[in-house]
C-alpha positions as CSV (number, residue, x, y, z in Angstrom):
1,X,78.2,-110.4,7.8
2,X,76.1,-111.6,10.7
3,X,72.6,-110.2,10.9
4,X,73.1,-108.2,14.1
5,X,76.2,-106.4,12.8
6,X,74.4,-105.6,9.5
7,X,71.5,-104.1,11.5
8,X,73.8,-102.0,13.7
9,X,75.6,-100.7,10.6
10,X,72.4,-99.6,9.0
11,X,71.3,-97.8,12.1
12,X,74.6,-95.9,12.3
13,X,74.4,-94.9,8.7
14,X,70.8,-93.6,9.3
15,X,71.9,-91.4,12.2
16,X,74.9,-90.1,10.3
17,X,72.6,-89.0,7.4
18,X,70.2,-87.3,9.8
19,X,73.1,-85.4,11.5
20,X,74.4,-84.4,8.1
21,X,71.0,-83.0,7.1
22,X,70.7,-81.2,10.4
23,X,74.2,-79.5,10.0
24,X,73.3,-78.4,6.5
25,X,70.0,-76.9,7.7
26,X,71.7,-75.1,10.5
27,X,74.3,-73.7,8.1
28,X,71.6,-72.5,5.7
29,X,69.6,-70.8,8.5
30,X,72.8,-69.2,9.9
31,X,73.7,-67.9,6.4
32,X,70.2,-66.4,6.0
33,X,70.3,-64.8,9.4
34,X,73.8,-63.3,8.6
35,X,72.5,-61.9,5.3
36,X,69.4,-60.4,7.0
37,X,71.6,-58.9,9.7
38,X,73.9,-57.4,7.0
39,X,70.9,-55.9,5.3
40,X,69.6,-54.4,8.5
41,X,73.0,-52.9,9.3
42,X,73.1,-51.3,5.9
43,X,69.7,-49.8,6.3
44,X,70.6,-48.5,9.8
45,X,73.7,-46.8,8.3
46,X,71.5,-45.1,5.7
47,X,69.1,-43.9,8.4
48,X,71.9,-42.6,10.6
49,X,73.2,-40.6,7.6
50,X,69.8,-39.0,7.1
51,X,69.2,-38.3,10.8
52,X,70.5,-35.7,13.1
53,X,72.2,-36.6,16.4
54,X,70.4,-35.8,19.6
55,X,73.5,-34.1,21.0
56,X,75.8,-31.7,19.2
57,X,79.6,-32.0,19.4
58,X,79.6,-29.4,22.1
59,X,77.3,-31.5,24.3
60,X,74.2,-29.4,23.8
61,X,70.8,-30.6,22.5
62,X,70.6,-30.9,18.7
63,X,68.8,-28.1,16.9
64,X,66.6,-30.7,15.2
65,X,65.4,-32.0,18.7
66,X,64.7,-28.4,19.8
67,X,62.8,-27.7,16.5
68,X,60.7,-30.9,16.9
69,X,59.8,-29.9,20.5
70,X,58.7,-26.4,19.4
71,X,56.8,-27.8,16.5
72,X,54.9,-30.3,18.7
73,X,54.1,-27.5,21.2
74,X,52.9,-25.2,18.3
75,X,50.7,-28.0,16.9
76,X,49.2,-28.6,20.4
77,X,48.6,-24.9,20.9
78,X,47.0,-24.6,17.4
79,X,44.7,-27.6,18.1
80,X,43.7,-26.2,21.5
81,X,43.0,-22.8,19.9
82,X,40.9,-24.4,17.2
83,X,38.9,-26.4,19.8
84,X,38.3,-23.3,21.8
85,X,37.1,-21.4,18.7
86,X,34.8,-24.3,17.8
87,X,33.4,-24.4,21.4
88,X,33.0,-20.6,21.4
89,X,31.1,-20.7,18.1
90,X,28.9,-23.5,19.4
91,X,28.1,-21.5,22.5
92,X,27.2,-18.4,20.4
93,X,24.9,-20.6,18.3
94,X,23.3,-22.0,21.4
95,X,22.8,-18.6,22.9
96,X,21.1,-17.5,19.7
97,X,18.9,-20.6,19.8
98,X,17.9,-20.1,23.4
99,X,17.2,-16.4,22.8
100,X,14.8,-17.5,20.1
101,X,13.4,-20.2,22.4
102,X,12.8,-17.6,25.1
103,X,11.2,-15.2,22.7
104,X,8.6,-17.8,21.6
105,X,8.0,-19.4,25.0
106,X,8.2,-16.6,27.5
107,X,5.7,-14.0,26.4
108,X,3.4,-11.6,28.0
109,X,0.4,-13.2,29.9
110,X,-2.4,-14.2,27.6
111,X,-5.7,-12.5,27.9
112,X,-8.4,-14.1,30.0
113,X,-10.1,-15.6,26.9
114,X,-6.9,-17.5,26.1
115,X,-5.9,-19.5,29.2
116,X,-3.3,-21.5,27.3
117,X,0.2,-20.7,26.1
118,X,1.8,-22.8,23.4
119,X,5.2,-24.3,23.9
120,X,7.9,-24.5,21.2
121,X,10.9,-26.9,20.9
122,X,13.8,-26.0,18.5
123,X,15.4,-28.5,16.2
124,X,19.1,-27.9,17.3
125,X,19.9,-30.8,19.6
126,X,21.5,-28.9,22.5
127,X,18.9,-26.1,22.4
128,X,16.2,-28.8,22.2
129,X,17.5,-30.5,25.3
130,X,17.7,-27.3,27.3
131,X,14.2,-26.4,26.1
132,X,12.8,-29.7,27.3
133,X,14.4,-29.1,30.7
134,X,13.0,-25.5,30.9
135,X,9.4,-26.5,29.9
136,X,9.3,-29.4,32.4
137,X,10.8,-27.4,35.2
138,X,8.2,-24.6,34.6
139,X,5.5,-27.2,35.2
140,X,7.3,-28.6,38.2
141,X,7.5,-25.1,39.8
142,X,3.8,-24.7,39.4
143,X,3.0,-28.1,41.0
144,X,2.2,-27.0,44.5
145,X,0.0,-24.1,43.2
146,X,-1.9,-26.5,41.0
147,X,-2.5,-29.0,43.8
148,X,-4.0,-26.3,46.0
149,X,-7.2,-27.0,44.0
150,X,-7.1,-30.7,44.7
151,X,-10.2,-31.8,46.7
152,X,-9.9,-32.5,50.5
153,X,-9.5,-36.3,50.2
154,X,-7.6,-38.5,52.7
155,X,-4.4,-39.8,51.3
156,X,-5.5,-43.4,51.6
157,X,-8.9,-42.9,49.7
158,X,-9.8,-43.4,46.1
159,X,-11.2,-40.4,44.2
160,X,-12.2,-39.5,40.6
161,X,-14.0,-36.6,38.9
162,X,-14.1,-34.9,35.5
163,X,-15.7,-31.8,34.3
164,X,-15.9,-29.5,31.3
165,X,-16.2,-25.7,31.3
166,X,-18.6,-24.6,28.5
167,X,-18.6,-21.0,29.5
168,X,-16.3,-20.1,26.6
169,X,-15.1,-21.5,23.3
170,X,-12.2,-23.3,24.8
171,X,-14.3,-26.1,26.4
172,X,-11.6,-26.8,28.9
173,X,-11.7,-30.1,30.7
174,X,-10.2,-30.9,34.1
175,X,-9.7,-34.5,35.3
176,X,-8.7,-35.2,39.0
177,X,-8.0,-38.6,40.4
178,X,-6.4,-40.3,43.3
179,X,-5.5,-44.0,43.2
180,X,-4.1,-46.4,45.8
181,X,-1.7,-48.9,44.3
182,X,0.4,-51.7,45.7
183,X,4.2,-51.1,45.6
184,X,6.7,-48.6,46.9
185,X,8.4,-45.5,45.6
186,X,11.0,-47.4,43.5
187,X,8.4,-49.5,41.7
188,X,6.2,-46.5,41.2
189,X,9.1,-44.6,39.6
190,X,9.8,-47.5,37.3
191,X,6.1,-47.7,36.3
192,X,5.8,-43.9,35.5
193,X,9.2,-43.5,33.9
194,X,9.2,-46.6,31.7
195,X,5.6,-47.3,30.9
196,X,3.9,-44.0,30.3
197,X,3.5,-44.6,26.6
198,X,1.4,-47.7,27.4
199,X,-1.0,-45.4,29.4
200,X,-1.1,-42.5,27.0
201,X,-1.5,-44.4,23.7
202,X,-3.5,-47.4,22.5
203,X,-0.6,-48.5,20.2
204,X,2.6,-47.6,22.1
205,X,4.7,-49.4,19.5
206,X,3.7,-46.7,17.0
207,X,5.0,-43.9,19.2
208,X,8.3,-42.1,18.5
209,X,10.1,-41.5,21.8
210,X,12.9,-39.0,22.4
211,X,14.9,-39.4,25.7
212,X,17.2,-37.3,27.7
213,X,18.5,-37.9,31.3
214,X,15.3,-36.5,32.8
215,X,12.7,-36.1,30.0
216,X,10.8,-38.1,27.4
217,X,9.0,-36.8,24.4
218,X,6.2,-39.0,22.9
219,X,5.2,-38.1,19.4
220,X,2.3,-39.8,17.5
221,X,0.1,-38.8,14.6
222,X,-3.2,-40.6,14.1
223,X,-5.0,-41.7,10.9
224,X,-7.8,-39.3,11.9
225,X,-5.4,-36.4,11.7
226,X,-4.5,-35.7,15.3
227,X,-1.0,-34.6,16.5
228,X,0.1,-35.8,19.9
229,X,3.5,-34.5,21.2
230,X,3.6,-35.1,25.0
231,X,6.7,-34.0,26.9
232,X,7.3,-35.7,30.2
233,X,9.7,-34.7,33.1
234,X,10.5,-36.6,36.3
235,X,11.5,-35.1,39.6
236,X,12.5,-37.0,42.8
237,X,12.0,-35.4,46.2
238,X,12.6,-36.7,49.7
239,X,9.0,-37.8,50.3
240,X,7.4,-37.8,46.8
241,X,8.0,-38.5,43.2
242,X,6.6,-36.0,40.6
243,X,5.8,-36.4,36.9
244,X,4.8,-33.4,34.8
245,X,3.6,-33.6,31.2
246,X,2.4,-31.2,28.5
247,X,1.7,-31.0,24.8
248,X,4.4,-29.3,22.8
249,X,2.3,-27.5,20.2
250,X,5.1,-26.1,18.0
251,X,8.0,-28.5,17.3
252,X,10.6,-27.5,14.7
253,X,11.4,-31.2,14.3
254,X,7.9,-32.0,12.9
255,X,5.6,-29.9,10.7
256,X,2.2,-30.2,12.5
257,X,0.3,-27.4,10.7
258,X,-2.0,-29.8,8.9
259,X,-2.9,-31.7,12.1
260,X,-5.4,-30.9,14.8
261,X,-4.2,-31.0,18.4
262,X,-5.2,-29.9,21.9
263,X,-3.4,-28.1,24.8
264,X,-2.6,-30.6,27.6
265,X,-1.0,-30.2,31.0
266,X,-0.7,-33.0,33.5
267,X,0.7,-33.2,37.1
268,X,1.3,-36.5,38.9
269,X,2.4,-36.9,42.5
270,X,3.3,-40.2,44.2
271,X,3.6,-40.6,48.0
272,X,4.1,-43.7,50.2
273,X,1.0,-44.2,52.4
274,X,1.9,-47.6,53.9
275,X,4.8,-50.0,53.8
276,X,3.1,-51.8,50.9
277,X,1.0,-49.1,49.0
278,X,1.4,-45.7,47.4
279,X,-1.1,-42.9,46.7
280,X,-1.0,-41.5,43.1
281,X,-2.7,-38.1,42.7
282,X,-3.2,-36.7,39.2
283,X,-4.6,-33.4,37.8
284,X,-5.0,-33.1,34.1
285,X,-6.1,-30.1,32.0
286,X,-7.3,-30.5,28.3
287,X,-8.4,-27.9,25.8
288,X,-10.7,-28.1,22.8
289,X,-9.0,-29.4,19.7
290,X,-7.7,-26.7,17.3
291,X,-5.6,-26.3,14.1
292,X,-2.7,-24.0,13.9
293,X,-3.7,-20.9,12.1
294,X,-7.3,-22.0,11.8
295,X,-8.7,-22.0,15.3
296,X,-11.0,-24.4,17.1
297,X,-12.5,-27.4,15.4
298,X,-16.3,-27.3,15.2
299,X,-18.5,-28.9,17.8
300,X,-19.6,-31.4,15.1
301,X,-15.9,-32.4,14.4
302,X,-15.3,-32.6,18.2
303,X,-18.2,-34.9,18.6
304,X,-16.9,-37.1,15.8
305,X,-13.5,-37.3,17.5
306,X,-15.1,-38.4,20.8
307,X,-17.6,-40.7,18.9
308,X,-20.6,-38.8,20.2
309,X,-23.8,-38.8,18.1
310,X,-25.3,-35.4,17.7
311,X,-28.0,-36.5,15.3
312,X,-31.3,-34.7,16.0
313,X,-29.7,-32.4,18.7
314,X,-30.7,-28.7,18.2
315,X,-27.7,-26.5,17.4
316,X,-28.1,-24.4,20.6
317,X,-28.0,-27.6,22.7
318,X,-25.1,-29.4,21.0
319,X,-22.4,-28.0,23.4
320,X,-24.3,-29.1,26.5
321,X,-25.1,-32.5,25.0
322,X,-21.4,-32.9,24.1
323,X,-20.3,-32.0,27.6
324,X,-22.7,-34.4,29.4
325,X,-22.0,-37.3,27.0
326,X,-18.3,-36.7,27.1
327,X,-18.2,-36.8,31.0
328,X,-20.4,-39.9,31.0
329,X,-18.0,-41.7,28.6
330,X,-14.9,-40.7,30.4
331,X,-16.3,-42.0,33.7
332,X,-17.1,-45.3,32.0
333,X,-13.7,-45.5,30.4
334,X,-12.0,-44.8,33.7
335,X,-12.5,-48.4,34.8
336,X,-10.7,-49.5,31.7
337,X,-7.9,-47.1,32.4
338,X,-7.6,-48.5,36.0
339,X,-7.3,-52.0,34.6
340,X,-4.5,-50.9,32.3
341,X,-2.7,-49.3,35.2
342,X,-3.2,-52.4,37.3
343,X,-1.7,-54.7,34.7
344,X,1.4,-52.5,34.4
345,X,1.8,-52.3,38.1
346,X,1.5,-56.1,38.5
347,X,4.3,-56.4,35.9
348,X,6.5,-53.9,37.6
349,X,6.0,-55.6,41.0
350,X,6.8,-59.0,39.7
351,X,10.1,-60.6,40.9
352,X,11.4,-60.9,37.4
353,X,11.1,-57.2,36.6
354,X,14.2,-55.0,36.4
355,X,13.9,-51.6,38.0
356,X,16.7,-50.2,35.9
357,X,15.5,-47.4,33.5
358,X,14.5,-48.6,30.0
């Protein structure tokens, strides 16, 4: 047989074999599909036997359909009732919590010898949130009355003073200041809302912070045995931004009985004075340190806290010496405080800083 005919014959045999294999594969797949279809039909017949038709022979809805509808509505009604009962019980609990909050925070006015009233926060999350709002709003409502005692200083002038009242055992201190800083209201809000821990604490990374929409609670205990629990609230007005702060002396979320602490109240007001600068006015009140149930710390312990040496000072002169040295130290430290503020403001005013709340 000539070579060309032999080659053509082999090619035809090859394609016949391929077509035969293809037909066999198609027949096998068709048989498998038919078998699966038959199985599905059998299962469908079984399901139809067990099910109820949607329509009865008289053309009405099947009783099973009606029963399923009523059952679904009953389940929804039961779930809604349970949700309402749960919500009602939660509201009853919250009312009980807030009644207790009011009983410990809204008391009769203190006698003249006790100018401070302690604040309490409950542990229940919702009552705790409402308590924070109430305490900060109370300070906010007293803002204008407090600033009636601010010295007559032009809004574009710098001012600082500090004093301590030694006429009673409270040794109350008052610090008043006005700073002029570069920036606008938005950058000032970012600075006071997001960086307060850097101003209040030497080691802000060691501070526990609780946040709500409008408040922050800064908690810190020191190795020396002090308990700091500062609550901050922020309020925006048309022409000023207000920050209020206070020590929360009694906090159910933390047992502070073994620690010393002091009463603290702070009011901060920010106003735009030029297109490029703001005036920040601050009034701060501080009491003598005390321990819950034990009263004031001694003058000697207070001097140790403030790193004031009373060696050789007669007993009857210790309080006056403590006052004069404390005031002198605070005035000297104020320049350090200003530098800290300036570094934060420079960071906030930088182009790379995001003004969104942290």
